Amino acid sequence: MPTLKQAEPNRYSRILGYGSARGDLDVTNHDIAGPIDSSDEWIVQRTGIKTRHRASENLSITDLAVAAAKDALANSGIIGEDLDAVIVATVTHPHATPSLAALVADGVGSKAPAYDISAACAGFCYAVAQADALVKAGTAQNVLVIGVEKLSDFIDNTERTISFLLGDGAGAAVVGPSETPGIGPTVWGSDGANWEAVGMSHSILEIRNRDFVTHPVEEGEKIWPTLRQDGQKVFRWAVWEMAKVAQQALDAAGITAEDLGAFVPHQANMRIIDQMVKTLKLPDTVLVGRNIECAGNTSAASVPLAVDALLDEHPELSGKLALQIGFGAGLVFAAQVVVLP
Amino acid sequence: MADQNEILAGLAEIVNEETGVEVEDVQLEKSFTEDLDIDSISMMTIVVNAEEKFGVTIPDEEVKNLKTVGDAVNFIANA
């Protein structure tokens, strides 16, 4: 029997460049406080969010994803034809099939394998983990990963647990081969026992059947899946369980917090970020991604958007180490240390 | 297990550190939300710090029942 030829593995991988695209509207707390009987002061105090980018009707989730992808490709010195895979992490692409990734690949001039993954706010870090593995295995040389959400299509303006936090945007990165280690081991996992802690209010089938156990629907009432969360439960998990995961990612990479240039957690809530920084005892020398203040919580897009914003503001971070961690609906989480491009 | 006064004193320190509320204002009959103006996120931080300090487990479902400082002290004392 002949021996099967194998792809030549790459010893190391790295992130070649990040890119981003934001919603075209700046939505302030004043704009959204009315229907939830709240105020700018209350929202800032509870979440640290002052304004969030949202996309108008004319700016689709595909537009956002393609724009971020082109930005990342340009920053990486790669063209669409050089890509060997395109992975899109999203929970707001309005088609279960076909994938958004196929549209994005086409949008950047690529015929590479393309697929979506559903890992909510951990989606980008999940996608980086996959890209890292594909490159190291030699299955791909250059992989485009994108976290994108148009969450404003799935919110209820009168809902008080999560809708007011949410924004729209896309963040992308290109992962390719490297001479030196550029991506540490990913620490990731799930906790499906807490599946109901955060997610969409209803399934597509419940909407078809108008069969609501928890929210009976009046005749003629407009129905639509929107996001909900058990804020206290999620807060506790996000801070104290995810601080452990962040520490495990540092340990797996063989570094300590002192070695970091930046810490970029999922931009869920400034209070979560502050408490994580405290729990992890990060030194003051570590820059912390905090663009939730103006971007809101953009789920899968939040980590790459925050990294890209930090790199814009602090170009001296290039070549330094960043710990990025995503966590959210599932519950699912993923963290890895990367060398910033 | 620590007695009620010790738990109250320990809890008051935690509340003070999280919210800045004076230690002497943290009294058994005070409501966390109404009297001490503690929001749900700070409450969770207080709960986690209390778990660590007193070596107890306070489940998420139980947090909603802890309306007053006394409720929390009793729960910790009997945990």
Coordinates of C-alpha atoms in Angstrom, one line a residue:
Chain A
M1 CA 0.0 0.0 0.0
P2 CA 1.4 3.4 -0.9
T3 CA 2.2 5.9 1.9
L4 CA 0.0 8.9 1.9
K5 CA 1.7 12.2 1.1
Q6 CA 1.3 14.7 3.9
A7 CA 1.1 18.5 4.0
E8 CA 4.3 20.1 5.2
P9 CA 3.6 21.5 8.7
N10 CA 4.7 24.9 9.7
R11 CA 6.5 25.0 13.1
Y12 CA 5.1 28.3 14.2
S13 CA 2.3 30.8 13.3
R14 CA 1.7 34.4 14.0
I15 CA -0.9 37.2 13.5
L16 CA 0.3 39.2 10.4
G17 CA -2.1 42.1 10.9
Y18 CA -5.4 43.2 12.3
G19 CA -8.2 45.2 10.7
S20 CA -11.5 46.7 11.7
A21 CA -14.7 48.3 10.6
R22 CA -17.3 50.1 12.7
G23 CA -20.9 50.9 12.5
D24 CA -21.6 54.2 10.8
L25 CA -23.8 55.6 13.6
D26 CA -22.7 56.8 17.0
V27 CA -25.6 55.9 19.4
T28 CA -25.3 57.7 22.7
N29 CA -26.8 56.7 26.1
H30 CA -29.3 59.6 25.7
D31 CA -30.5 58.1 22.5
I32 CA -31.4 54.8 24.1
A33 CA -32.2 55.6 27.7
G34 CA -35.8 56.5 27.3
P35 CA -37.4 53.1 26.5
I36 CA -35.5 51.4 29.4
D37 CA -36.4 54.2 31.8
S38 CA -32.7 54.8 32.4
S39 CA -30.1 57.7 32.1
D40 CA -26.7 58.4 30.7
E41 CA -25.4 58.4 34.3
W42 CA -26.9 55.0 35.2
I43 CA -25.5 53.4 32.0
V44 CA -22.0 54.8 32.4
Q45 CA -21.9 53.8 36.1
R46 CA -23.1 50.3 35.4
T47 CA -21.2 49.6 32.2
G48 CA -18.6 52.2 31.4
I49 CA -20.3 52.7 27.9
K50 CA -20.7 56.3 26.8
T51 CA -21.6 55.6 23.2
R52 CA -21.7 52.6 20.9
H53 CA -21.2 52.3 17.1
R54 CA -24.2 50.8 15.3
A55 CA -24.7 50.2 11.6
S56 CA -27.5 51.9 9.7
E57 CA -29.9 49.9 7.5
N58 CA -27.6 50.6 4.5
L59 CA -24.6 48.9 6.1
S60 CA -25.0 45.1 6.2
I61 CA -23.1 42.6 8.3
T62 CA -21.4 41.5 5.0
D63 CA -20.3 45.1 4.4
L64 CA -18.8 45.3 7.9
A65 CA -17.0 41.9 7.5
V66 CA -15.6 42.6 4.1
A67 CA -14.4 46.1 5.2
A68 CA -12.6 44.7 8.2
A69 CA -11.2 41.8 6.1
K70 CA -9.7 44.2 3.5
D71 CA -8.2 46.3 6.3
A72 CA -6.6 43.3 7.8
L73 CA -5.3 42.0 4.5
A74 CA -3.8 45.4 3.7
N75 CA -2.1 45.6 7.1
S76 CA -0.8 42.1 6.6
G77 CA 0.6 42.6 3.0
I78 CA -1.6 39.7 1.8
I79 CA -4.1 39.7 -1.1
G80 CA -7.3 37.6 -1.3
E81 CA -5.8 35.1 -3.7
D82 CA -3.1 34.3 -1.1
L83 CA -5.7 33.0 1.4
D84 CA -6.1 29.3 2.2
A85 CA -9.1 29.6 4.5
V86 CA -11.7 32.2 5.6
I87 CA -13.3 31.8 9.0
V88 CA -16.1 34.1 10.2
A89 CA -17.3 34.1 13.8
T90 CA -20.7 35.6 14.2
V91 CA -24.1 35.0 15.8
T92 CA -26.0 37.7 13.8
H93 CA -25.6 36.5 10.2
P94 CA -29.3 36.2 9.3
H95 CA -28.9 33.0 7.2
A96 CA -28.3 29.7 8.9
T97 CA -26.9 28.8 5.4
P98 CA -25.2 29.7 3.2
S99 CA -22.3 31.0 5.3
L100 CA -21.3 34.6 5.7
A101 CA -17.7 33.4 5.2
A102 CA -18.4 32.4 1.6
L103 CA -19.6 35.9 0.9
V104 CA -16.6 37.5 2.6
A105 CA -14.2 35.3 0.7
D106 CA -15.8 36.4 -2.5
G107 CA -15.7 40.0 -1.4
V108 CA -11.9 39.9 -1.0
G109 CA -11.3 37.9 -4.2
S110 CA -10.7 34.5 -2.6
K111 CA -11.9 31.0 -3.5
A112 CA -10.5 29.5 -0.4
P113 CA -12.5 27.2 1.9
A114 CA -14.8 29.4 3.9
Y115 CA -17.0 28.7 6.9
D116 CA -18.8 30.3 9.9
I117 CA -18.4 29.4 13.5
S118 CA -20.8 30.1 16.4
A119 CA -19.0 30.9 19.6
A120 CA -20.6 34.3 20.4
C121 CA -18.3 36.6 22.2
A122 CA -15.5 34.0 22.2
G123 CA -15.8 33.6 18.4
F124 CA -12.8 35.6 17.4
C125 CA -10.5 33.7 19.8
Y126 CA -12.0 30.4 18.7
A127 CA -11.3 31.4 15.1
V128 CA -7.7 32.3 15.9
A129 CA -7.3 28.9 17.6
Q130 CA -8.5 27.2 14.5
A131 CA -6.4 29.3 12.1
D132 CA -3.3 28.7 14.3
A133 CA -3.9 24.9 14.1
L134 CA -4.5 25.0 10.4
V135 CA -1.3 26.9 9.7
K136 CA 0.8 24.8 12.1
A137 CA -0.6 21.6 10.5
G138 CA 0.3 22.8 7.0
T139 CA -3.4 22.6 6.0
A140 CA -3.3 26.3 5.3
Q141 CA -0.6 29.0 4.9
N142 CA -2.7 32.2 5.3
V143 CA -6.0 32.2 7.1
L144 CA -8.3 35.2 7.3
V145 CA -10.4 35.3 10.6
I146 CA -13.2 37.7 11.2
G147 CA -15.4 38.4 14.2
V148 CA -18.4 40.4 13.0
E149 CA -21.8 41.3 14.5
K150 CA -24.8 43.4 13.6
L151 CA -26.3 43.0 17.0
S152 CA -28.6 46.0 16.5
D153 CA -30.8 43.7 14.3
F154 CA -31.4 41.4 17.3
I155 CA -32.1 43.8 20.2
D156 CA -35.3 44.9 22.0
N157 CA -35.1 48.6 22.8
T158 CA -37.2 48.1 25.9
E159 CA -35.2 45.2 27.3
R160 CA -32.9 46.0 30.3
T161 CA -30.4 43.2 30.6
I162 CA -28.2 43.5 27.6
S163 CA -29.7 45.4 24.6
F164 CA -28.4 48.8 25.7
L165 CA -24.8 47.4 25.8
L166 CA -24.7 46.2 22.3
G167 CA -23.0 47.7 19.2
D168 CA -22.1 46.7 15.6
G169 CA -18.7 46.1 14.0
A170 CA -16.2 43.8 12.6
G171 CA -12.6 42.9 13.5
A172 CA -10.3 40.7 11.5
A173 CA -6.8 39.2 11.5
V174 CA -4.7 37.3 9.1
V175 CA -2.8 34.3 10.6
G176 CA 0.2 33.0 8.7
P177 CA 3.4 31.0 9.2
S178 CA 6.2 32.4 11.3
E179 CA 9.9 31.8 12.0
T180 CA 9.3 32.2 15.7
P181 CA 6.4 31.4 18.1
G182 CA 3.7 34.0 17.6
I183 CA 0.6 32.4 19.0
G184 CA 0.6 30.6 22.4
P185 CA -1.6 27.6 23.2
T186 CA -5.3 28.4 23.3
V187 CA -7.1 27.6 26.5
W188 CA -10.7 27.1 25.6
G189 CA -13.8 25.3 26.7
S190 CA -17.6 25.4 27.3
D191 CA -20.2 25.1 30.0
G192 CA -23.4 24.1 28.3
A193 CA -25.1 23.6 31.7
N194 CA -25.4 27.4 31.7
W195 CA -26.7 27.5 28.1
E196 CA -29.6 29.7 29.1
A197 CA -27.5 32.4 30.9
V198 CA -27.2 34.5 27.8
G199 CA -28.5 34.1 24.3
M200 CA -31.5 34.7 21.9
S201 CA -34.9 34.9 23.5
H202 CA -36.5 32.4 21.0
S203 CA -35.5 29.8 18.5
I204 CA -36.5 30.1 14.8
L205 CA -39.0 27.3 15.2
E206 CA -40.6 29.0 18.1
I207 CA -41.1 32.0 16.0
R208 CA -42.5 30.0 13.1
N209 CA -44.9 28.3 15.4
R210 CA -45.6 31.4 17.5
D211 CA -45.4 29.0 20.4
F212 CA -43.9 30.9 23.3
V213 CA -43.7 29.3 26.7
T214 CA -42.1 32.3 28.4
H215 CA -43.4 35.2 26.4
P216 CA -46.9 34.5 25.0
V217 CA -47.6 36.5 21.9
E218 CA -50.6 38.7 21.3
E219 CA -52.5 38.3 18.0
G220 CA -50.7 40.4 15.4
E221 CA -47.8 41.2 17.6
K222 CA -44.4 41.5 15.8
I223 CA -42.1 38.8 17.0
W224 CA -38.4 38.5 16.6
P225 CA -35.4 36.8 18.5
T226 CA -33.6 39.2 20.7
L227 CA -30.7 38.9 23.1
R228 CA -31.2 38.4 26.9
Q229 CA -28.9 37.6 29.8
D230 CA -28.9 36.8 33.4
G231 CA -26.5 39.6 34.2
Q232 CA -25.4 38.6 37.7
K233 CA -24.7 35.0 36.8
V234 CA -22.8 36.1 33.7
F235 CA -20.9 38.7 35.6
R236 CA -19.7 36.3 38.3
W237 CA -18.6 33.7 35.6
A238 CA -17.0 36.3 33.4
V239 CA -14.9 37.8 36.1
W240 CA -13.8 35.0 38.4
E241 CA -13.9 32.0 36.2
M242 CA -12.4 33.9 33.2
A243 CA -9.6 35.3 35.3
K244 CA -8.6 31.7 36.0
V245 CA -8.7 31.0 32.2
A246 CA -6.7 34.1 31.5
Q247 CA -4.1 32.9 34.0
Q248 CA -4.1 29.4 32.4
A249 CA -3.4 31.0 29.0
L250 CA -0.4 32.9 30.5
D251 CA 0.9 29.7 32.1
A252 CA 0.4 27.7 28.9
A253 CA 2.5 30.2 27.0
G254 CA 5.2 30.1 29.7
I255 CA 4.9 33.8 30.6
T256 CA 3.7 35.9 33.5
A257 CA 1.6 39.0 33.6
E258 CA 4.8 41.1 33.8
D259 CA 5.7 39.9 30.3
L260 CA 2.6 41.3 28.7
G261 CA 2.4 44.5 26.7
A262 CA -1.4 44.4 26.6
F263 CA -4.5 42.6 28.0
V264 CA -7.5 42.6 25.7
P265 CA -10.5 40.9 27.2
H266 CA -13.9 40.7 25.5
Q267 CA -15.5 44.2 25.8
A268 CA -18.7 43.1 27.6
N269 CA -18.8 45.7 30.4
M270 CA -16.1 48.0 31.8
R271 CA -16.9 46.7 35.3
I272 CA -16.0 43.2 34.2
I273 CA -12.8 44.5 32.7
D274 CA -11.9 46.4 35.8
Q275 CA -12.6 43.5 38.1
M276 CA -10.6 41.1 35.9
V277 CA -7.6 43.4 35.9
K278 CA -7.9 43.5 39.7
T279 CA -8.3 39.8 40.1
L280 CA -5.4 39.0 37.8
K281 CA -3.3 41.6 39.6
L282 CA -2.0 43.0 36.3
P283 CA 0.9 45.5 36.7
D284 CA 0.3 49.1 35.6
T285 CA 2.7 48.6 32.7
V286 CA 0.1 46.4 30.9
L287 CA -2.1 48.4 28.6
V288 CA -5.8 47.3 28.8
G289 CA -8.2 47.3 25.9
R290 CA -11.1 49.5 27.0
N291 CA -12.7 50.7 23.8
I292 CA -16.1 49.5 25.0
E293 CA -16.5 53.1 26.2
C294 CA -17.1 54.2 22.6
A295 CA -17.8 50.9 20.8
G296 CA -20.2 49.1 23.1
N297 CA -20.3 45.3 23.3
T298 CA -19.8 43.9 19.8
S299 CA -19.6 40.2 20.7
A300 CA -17.4 38.4 18.3
A301 CA -16.0 41.7 17.0
S302 CA -15.0 43.1 20.3
V303 CA -11.6 41.6 20.9
P304 CA -10.1 42.3 17.4
L305 CA -11.7 45.8 17.5
A306 CA -10.1 46.5 20.8
V307 CA -6.7 45.1 19.8
D308 CA -6.8 47.2 16.6
A309 CA -7.8 50.4 18.5
L310 CA -4.9 49.8 21.0
L311 CA -2.4 49.3 18.1
D312 CA -3.6 52.5 16.5
E313 CA -3.2 54.4 19.8
H314 CA 0.1 52.7 20.9
P315 CA 2.1 51.6 17.8
E316 CA 5.0 50.8 20.2
L317 CA 3.0 47.7 21.2
S318 CA 4.1 46.1 17.9
G319 CA 6.2 43.0 18.7
K320 CA 5.0 42.9 22.3
L321 CA 2.8 40.2 23.8
A322 CA -1.0 40.5 24.2
L323 CA -3.3 38.2 26.1
Q324 CA -6.7 38.1 24.4
I325 CA -9.7 36.4 25.9
G326 CA -13.3 36.0 24.7
F327 CA -16.2 34.6 26.7
G328 CA -19.9 34.5 26.2
A329 CA -23.1 32.7 25.2
G330 CA -22.8 28.9 25.3
L331 CA -21.3 29.4 27.7
V332 CA -18.0 29.3 25.9
F333 CA -14.5 30.8 26.3
A334 CA -11.1 31.0 24.6
A335 CA -7.9 32.7 25.5
Q336 CA -4.4 32.9 24.0
V337 CA -1.3 35.0 24.2
V338 CA -0.2 36.5 20.8
V339 CA 2.7 38.5 19.6
L340 CA 1.2 41.8 18.3
P341 CA 2.0 42.5 14.6
Chain B
M1 CA -17.8 29.3 62.2
A2 CA -17.3 32.9 63.1
D3 CA -20.1 34.5 65.2
Q4 CA -22.5 37.1 63.9
N5 CA -20.5 40.1 65.0
E6 CA -17.4 38.8 63.3
I7 CA -19.2 38.1 60.1
L8 CA -20.9 41.5 60.2
A9 CA -17.5 43.2 60.7
G10 CA -15.9 41.2 57.9
L11 CA -18.8 41.9 55.5
A12 CA -18.7 45.6 56.3
E13 CA -15.0 45.7 55.3
I14 CA -15.9 44.0 52.0
V15 CA -18.8 46.4 51.4
N16 CA -16.6 49.4 52.2
E17 CA -13.8 48.2 49.9
E18 CA -16.2 47.7 46.9
T19 CA -18.5 50.7 47.3
G20 CA -16.9 53.2 49.8
V21 CA -19.9 52.9 52.1
E22 CA -18.7 53.6 55.7
V23 CA -18.1 50.4 57.8
E24 CA -20.3 51.7 60.6
D25 CA -23.2 52.2 58.1
V26 CA -23.3 48.5 57.3
Q27 CA -25.8 47.3 59.8
L28 CA -28.0 44.2 60.0
E29 CA -31.3 45.8 59.2
K30 CA -29.9 47.8 56.2
S31 CA -31.1 46.8 52.7
F32 CA -28.2 46.4 50.2
T33 CA -30.1 48.2 47.4
E34 CA -32.5 50.6 49.2
D35 CA -30.3 51.8 52.1
L36 CA -26.7 51.2 50.9
D37 CA -27.4 51.9 47.2
I38 CA -25.5 48.8 46.1
D39 CA -26.1 47.7 42.5
S40 CA -26.3 44.2 41.2
I41 CA -22.8 44.1 39.9
S42 CA -21.3 45.4 43.2
M43 CA -23.5 42.9 45.0
M44 CA -21.9 40.0 43.0
T45 CA -18.4 41.3 43.8
I46 CA -19.3 41.4 47.5
V47 CA -20.7 37.9 47.4
V48 CA -17.6 36.5 45.7
N49 CA -15.3 38.3 48.2
A50 CA -17.5 37.0 51.1
E51 CA -17.3 33.5 49.8
E52 CA -13.5 33.7 49.8
K53 CA -13.2 35.4 53.2
F54 CA -15.6 33.1 55.1
G55 CA -15.0 29.9 53.1
V56 CA -18.6 29.5 52.1
T57 CA -20.5 29.0 48.8
I58 CA -23.3 31.4 48.0
P59 CA -25.2 30.2 44.8
D60 CA -26.4 32.7 42.2
E61 CA -30.0 31.7 43.0
E62 CA -29.4 32.6 46.7
V63 CA -28.1 36.1 46.0
K64 CA -31.5 37.3 45.1
N65 CA -32.8 36.4 48.6
L66 CA -30.1 38.4 50.4
K67 CA -32.0 41.6 50.7
T68 CA -30.5 42.9 53.9
V69 CA -27.1 42.8 55.5
G70 CA -28.7 40.6 58.2
D71 CA -29.9 38.1 55.5
A72 CA -26.3 37.8 54.3
V73 CA -24.8 37.5 57.8
N74 CA -27.4 34.7 58.6
F75 CA -26.7 32.9 55.4
I76 CA -23.0 32.9 56.0
A77 CA -23.4 31.9 59.7
N78 CA -25.5 28.9 58.7
A79 CA -23.7 27.9 55.6

